[in-house]
mmCIF file of C-alpha atoms in Angstrom:
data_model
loop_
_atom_site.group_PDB
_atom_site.id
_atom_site.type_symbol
_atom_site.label_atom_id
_atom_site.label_comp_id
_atom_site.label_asym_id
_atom_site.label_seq_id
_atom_site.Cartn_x
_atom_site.Cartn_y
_atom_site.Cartn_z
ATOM 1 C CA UNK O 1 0.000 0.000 0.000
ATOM 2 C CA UNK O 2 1.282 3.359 -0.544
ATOM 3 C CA UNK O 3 2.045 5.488 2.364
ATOM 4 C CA UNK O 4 -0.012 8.875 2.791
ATOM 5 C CA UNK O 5 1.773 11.608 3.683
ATOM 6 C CA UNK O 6 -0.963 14.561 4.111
ATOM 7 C CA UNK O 7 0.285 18.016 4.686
ATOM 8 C CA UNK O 8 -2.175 20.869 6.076
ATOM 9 C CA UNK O 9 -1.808 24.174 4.475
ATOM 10 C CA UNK O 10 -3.395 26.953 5.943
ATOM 11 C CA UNK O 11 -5.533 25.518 8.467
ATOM 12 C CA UNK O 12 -9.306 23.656 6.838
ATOM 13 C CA UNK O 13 -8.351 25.622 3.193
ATOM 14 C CA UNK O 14 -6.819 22.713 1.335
ATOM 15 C CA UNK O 15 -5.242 19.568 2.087
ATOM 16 C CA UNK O 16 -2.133 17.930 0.380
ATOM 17 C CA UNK O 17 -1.437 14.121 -0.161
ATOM 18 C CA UNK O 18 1.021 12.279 -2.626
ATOM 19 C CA UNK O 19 -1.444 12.720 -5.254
ATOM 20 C CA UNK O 20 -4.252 15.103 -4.011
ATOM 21 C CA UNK O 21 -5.069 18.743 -3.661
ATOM 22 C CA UNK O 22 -8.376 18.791 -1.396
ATOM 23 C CA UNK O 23 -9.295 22.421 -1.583
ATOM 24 C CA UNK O 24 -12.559 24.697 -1.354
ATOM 25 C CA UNK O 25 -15.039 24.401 -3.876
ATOM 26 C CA UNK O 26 -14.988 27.354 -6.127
ATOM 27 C CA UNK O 27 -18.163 28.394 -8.435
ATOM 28 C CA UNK O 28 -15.696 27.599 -11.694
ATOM 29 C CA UNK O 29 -15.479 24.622 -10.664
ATOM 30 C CA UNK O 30 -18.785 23.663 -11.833
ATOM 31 C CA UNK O 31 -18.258 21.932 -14.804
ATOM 32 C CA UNK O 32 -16.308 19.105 -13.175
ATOM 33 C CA UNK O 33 -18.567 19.371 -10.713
ATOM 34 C CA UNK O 34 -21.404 18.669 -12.865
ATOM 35 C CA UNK O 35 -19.539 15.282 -14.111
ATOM 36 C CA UNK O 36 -19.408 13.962 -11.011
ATOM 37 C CA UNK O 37 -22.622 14.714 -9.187
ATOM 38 C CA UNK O 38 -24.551 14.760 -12.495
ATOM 39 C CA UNK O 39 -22.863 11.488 -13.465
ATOM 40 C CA UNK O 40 -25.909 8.716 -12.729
ATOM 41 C CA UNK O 41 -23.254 5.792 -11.326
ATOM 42 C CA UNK O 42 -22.515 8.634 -8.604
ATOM 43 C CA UNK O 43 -25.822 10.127 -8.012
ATOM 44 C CA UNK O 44 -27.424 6.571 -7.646
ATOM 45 C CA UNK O 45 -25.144 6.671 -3.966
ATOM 46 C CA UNK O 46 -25.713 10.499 -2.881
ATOM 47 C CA UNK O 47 -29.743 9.573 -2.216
ATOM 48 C CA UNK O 48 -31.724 10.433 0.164
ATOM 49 C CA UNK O 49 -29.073 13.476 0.889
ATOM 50 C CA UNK O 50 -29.309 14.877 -2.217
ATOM 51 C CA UNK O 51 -30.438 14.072 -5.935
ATOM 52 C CA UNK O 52 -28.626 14.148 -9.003
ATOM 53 C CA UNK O 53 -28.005 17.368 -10.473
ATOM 54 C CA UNK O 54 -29.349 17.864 -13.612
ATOM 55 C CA UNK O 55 -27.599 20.709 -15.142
ATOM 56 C CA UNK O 56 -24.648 23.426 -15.190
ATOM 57 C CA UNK O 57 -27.117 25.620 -13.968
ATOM 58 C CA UNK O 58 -28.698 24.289 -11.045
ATOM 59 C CA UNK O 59 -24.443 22.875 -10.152
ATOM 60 C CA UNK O 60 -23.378 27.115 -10.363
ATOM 61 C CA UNK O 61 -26.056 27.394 -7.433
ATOM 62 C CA UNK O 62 -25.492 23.868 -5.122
ATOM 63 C CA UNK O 63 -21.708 25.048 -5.389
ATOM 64 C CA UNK O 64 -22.586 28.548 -4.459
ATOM 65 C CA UNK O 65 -24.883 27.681 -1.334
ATOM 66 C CA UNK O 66 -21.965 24.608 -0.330
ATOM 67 C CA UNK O 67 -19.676 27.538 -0.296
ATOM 68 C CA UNK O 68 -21.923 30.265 1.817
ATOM 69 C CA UNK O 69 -22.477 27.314 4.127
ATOM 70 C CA UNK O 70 -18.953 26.358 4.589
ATOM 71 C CA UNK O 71 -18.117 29.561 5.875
ATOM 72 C CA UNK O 72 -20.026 29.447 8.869
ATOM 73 C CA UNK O 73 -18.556 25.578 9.491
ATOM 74 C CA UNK O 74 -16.336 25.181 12.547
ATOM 75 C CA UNK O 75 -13.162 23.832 11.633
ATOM 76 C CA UNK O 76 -12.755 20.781 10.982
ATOM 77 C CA UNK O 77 -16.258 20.139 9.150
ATOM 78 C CA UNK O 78 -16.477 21.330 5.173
ATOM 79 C CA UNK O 79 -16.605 20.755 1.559
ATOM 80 C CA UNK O 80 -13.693 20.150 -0.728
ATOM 81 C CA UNK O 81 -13.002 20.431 -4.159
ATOM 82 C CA UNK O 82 -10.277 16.918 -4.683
ATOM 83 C CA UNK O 83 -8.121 18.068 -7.938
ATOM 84 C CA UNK O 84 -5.596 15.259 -8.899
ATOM 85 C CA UNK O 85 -2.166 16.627 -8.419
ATOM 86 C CA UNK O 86 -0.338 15.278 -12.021
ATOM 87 C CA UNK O 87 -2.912 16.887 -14.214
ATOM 88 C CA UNK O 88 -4.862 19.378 -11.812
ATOM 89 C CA UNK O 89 -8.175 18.163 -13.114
ATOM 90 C CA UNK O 90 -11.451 18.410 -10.463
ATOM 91 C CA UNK O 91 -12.345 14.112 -9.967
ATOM 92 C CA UNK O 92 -14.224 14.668 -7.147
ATOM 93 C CA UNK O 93 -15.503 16.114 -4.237
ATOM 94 C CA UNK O 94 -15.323 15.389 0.013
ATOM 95 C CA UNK O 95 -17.283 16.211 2.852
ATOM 96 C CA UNK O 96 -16.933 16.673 6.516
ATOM 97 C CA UNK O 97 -20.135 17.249 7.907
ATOM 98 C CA UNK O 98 -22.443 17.343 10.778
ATOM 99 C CA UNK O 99 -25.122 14.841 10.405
ATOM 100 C CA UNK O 100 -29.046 15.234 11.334
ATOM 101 C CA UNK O 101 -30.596 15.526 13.552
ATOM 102 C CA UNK O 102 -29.018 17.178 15.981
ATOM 103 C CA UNK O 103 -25.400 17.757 14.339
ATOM 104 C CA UNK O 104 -23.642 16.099 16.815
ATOM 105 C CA UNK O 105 -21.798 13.113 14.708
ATOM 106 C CA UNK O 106 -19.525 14.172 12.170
ATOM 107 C CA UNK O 107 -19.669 12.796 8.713
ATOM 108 C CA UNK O 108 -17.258 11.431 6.577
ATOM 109 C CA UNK O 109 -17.660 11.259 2.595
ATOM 110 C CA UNK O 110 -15.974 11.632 -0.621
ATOM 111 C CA UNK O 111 -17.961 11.111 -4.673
ATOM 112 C CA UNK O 112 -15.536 10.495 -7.473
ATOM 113 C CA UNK O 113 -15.830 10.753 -11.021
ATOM 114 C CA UNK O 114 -16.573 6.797 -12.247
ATOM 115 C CA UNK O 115 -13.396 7.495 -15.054
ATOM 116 C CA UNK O 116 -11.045 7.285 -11.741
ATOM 117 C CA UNK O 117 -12.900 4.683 -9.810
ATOM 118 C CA UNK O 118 -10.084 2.081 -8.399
ATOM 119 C CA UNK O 119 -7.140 3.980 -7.529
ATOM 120 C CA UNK O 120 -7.076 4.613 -4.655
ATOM 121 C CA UNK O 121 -8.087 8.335 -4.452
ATOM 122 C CA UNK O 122 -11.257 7.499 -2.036
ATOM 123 C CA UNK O 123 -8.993 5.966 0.368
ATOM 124 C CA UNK O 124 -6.255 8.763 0.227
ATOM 125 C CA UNK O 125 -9.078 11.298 0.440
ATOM 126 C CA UNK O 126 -10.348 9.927 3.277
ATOM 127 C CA UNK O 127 -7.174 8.932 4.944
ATOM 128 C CA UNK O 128 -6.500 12.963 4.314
ATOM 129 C CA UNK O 129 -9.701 14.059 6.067
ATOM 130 C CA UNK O 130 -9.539 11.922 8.755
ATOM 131 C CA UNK O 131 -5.773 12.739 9.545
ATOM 132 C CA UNK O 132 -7.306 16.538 9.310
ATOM 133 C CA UNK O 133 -10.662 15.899 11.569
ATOM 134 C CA UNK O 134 -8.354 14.382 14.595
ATOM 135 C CA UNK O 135 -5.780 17.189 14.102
ATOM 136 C CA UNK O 136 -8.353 19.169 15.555
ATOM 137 C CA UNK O 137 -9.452 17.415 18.745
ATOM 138 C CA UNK O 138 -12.145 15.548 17.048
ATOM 139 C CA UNK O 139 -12.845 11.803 18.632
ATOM 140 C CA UNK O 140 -14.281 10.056 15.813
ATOM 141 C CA UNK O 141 -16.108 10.756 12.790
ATOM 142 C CA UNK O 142 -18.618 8.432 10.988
ATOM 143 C CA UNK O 143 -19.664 7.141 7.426
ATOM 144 C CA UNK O 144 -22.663 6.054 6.450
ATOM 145 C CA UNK O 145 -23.418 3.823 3.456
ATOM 146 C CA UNK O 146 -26.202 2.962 1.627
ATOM 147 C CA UNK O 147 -26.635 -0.906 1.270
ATOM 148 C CA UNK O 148 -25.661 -2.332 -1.443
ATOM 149 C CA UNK O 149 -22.517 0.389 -1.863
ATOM 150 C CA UNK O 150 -19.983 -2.343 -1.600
ATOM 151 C CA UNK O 151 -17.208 0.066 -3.125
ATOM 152 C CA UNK O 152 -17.837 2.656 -0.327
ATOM 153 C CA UNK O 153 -18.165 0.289 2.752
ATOM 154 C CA UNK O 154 -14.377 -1.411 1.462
ATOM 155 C CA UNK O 155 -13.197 2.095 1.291
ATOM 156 C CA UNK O 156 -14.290 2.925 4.781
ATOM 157 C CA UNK O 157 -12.828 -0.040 6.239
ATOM 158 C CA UNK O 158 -10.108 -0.064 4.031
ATOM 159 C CA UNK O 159 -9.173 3.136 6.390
ATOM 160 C CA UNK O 160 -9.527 1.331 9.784
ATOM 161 C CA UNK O 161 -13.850 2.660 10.157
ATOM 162 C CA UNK O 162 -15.698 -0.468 11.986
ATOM 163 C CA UNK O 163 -18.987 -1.018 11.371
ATOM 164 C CA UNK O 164 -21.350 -0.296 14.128
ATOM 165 C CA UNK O 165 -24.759 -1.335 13.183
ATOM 166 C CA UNK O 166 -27.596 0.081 10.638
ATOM 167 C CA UNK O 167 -29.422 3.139 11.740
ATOM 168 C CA UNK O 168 -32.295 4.901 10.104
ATOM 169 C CA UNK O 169 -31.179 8.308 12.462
ATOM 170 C CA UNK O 170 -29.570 9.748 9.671
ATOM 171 C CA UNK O 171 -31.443 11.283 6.589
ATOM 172 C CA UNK O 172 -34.453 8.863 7.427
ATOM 173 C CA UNK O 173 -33.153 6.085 5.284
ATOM 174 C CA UNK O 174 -31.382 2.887 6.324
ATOM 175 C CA UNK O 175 -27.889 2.961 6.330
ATOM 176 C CA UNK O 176 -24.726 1.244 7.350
ATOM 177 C CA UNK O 177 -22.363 3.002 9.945
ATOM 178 C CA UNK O 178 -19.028 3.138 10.054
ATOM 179 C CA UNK O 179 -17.236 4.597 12.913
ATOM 180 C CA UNK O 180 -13.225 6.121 12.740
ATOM 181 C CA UNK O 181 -11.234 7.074 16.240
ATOM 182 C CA UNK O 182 -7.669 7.768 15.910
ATOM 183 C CA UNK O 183 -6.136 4.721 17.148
ATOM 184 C CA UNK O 184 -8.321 3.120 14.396
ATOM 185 C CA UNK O 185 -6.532 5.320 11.585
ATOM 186 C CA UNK O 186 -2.949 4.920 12.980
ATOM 187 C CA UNK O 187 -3.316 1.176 13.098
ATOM 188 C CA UNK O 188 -5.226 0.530 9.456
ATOM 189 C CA UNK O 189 -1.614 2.966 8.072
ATOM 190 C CA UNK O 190 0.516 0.873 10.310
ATOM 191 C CA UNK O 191 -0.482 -2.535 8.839
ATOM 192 C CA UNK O 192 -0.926 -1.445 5.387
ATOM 193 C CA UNK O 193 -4.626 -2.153 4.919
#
């Protein structure tokens, strides 16, 4: 397995792996945008939280409220931009969020363009986020996966998350939950898995 090495520039800004720039959305980013969350093998996951978005339009105006909401996030939650560092191109996006009701778990996520499915870049992402979430006196964060997302729930564990049970809590769907702490993280990077 490769080794991730994330550095933290400037605080929740952007965040720097091997091969990834995790950055702040930015409106002009909406074209890539649109080719991930428009792209139906992606949108199929991102129910009941949010639909597919249909157009460059209606993208302009998701990225626009994700980035008026982001400023009034506490560090370490927030939306990122992940631009793949050998060619600079947008591939996909990552969250840190609180989850309903009640905002007091913190959520875990990352949707990637289908054209760069299997390698690796979910994994690093989250690997990135997580290093970044417990950098800033956060205990654990959680994923949640919708049944079925076999890609997502390897991911997850790939990165030391155990599963913790099914919960309809969040979103008021069922989903599978996946829960991080820091000695989880260290050991998954310490054995290579």
């Amino acid at each position: 397995m490769r080794t991730t090495h994330t550095t933290f520039l400037s605080a929740a800004e952007e965040l720097s792996t091997e091969r990834l720039t995790l950055r702040p959305w930015r409106v002009g980013d909406a074209q890539a945008a649109l080719a991930v969350y428009g792209h139906g093998d992606v949108a199929r996951w991102l129910s009941p939280n949010m639909d597919r978005v249909p157009n460059l339009a209606a993208m302009r105006l998701l990225l626009q409220q994700w980035i008026a909401e982001d400023a009034g996030l506490p560090a370490p939650a927030g939306r990122w931009a992940i631009l793949r560092k050998s060619d600079g191109r947008v591939i996909g996006g990552a969250i840190l969020l609180p989850l309903p009701p009640g905002d007091e778990d913190l959520e875990i996520g990352w949707q990637l363009h289908p054209g760069v499915w299997g390698n690796g870049y979910a994994s690093e992402t989250t690997h990135a986020l997580a290093t970044w979430a417990f950098s800033q006196d956060v205990n654990e964060i959680f994923a949640v996966v919708q049944a079925g997302n076999a890609r997502a729930a390897a991911t997850v564990r790939h990165n030391g998350m155990q599963w913790v049970g099914e919960t309809s809590k969040y979103f008021g769907a069922d989903l599978q939950v996946f829960r991080l702490r820091m000695a989880d993280l260290d050991r998954a990077a310490a054995e290579g898995t």
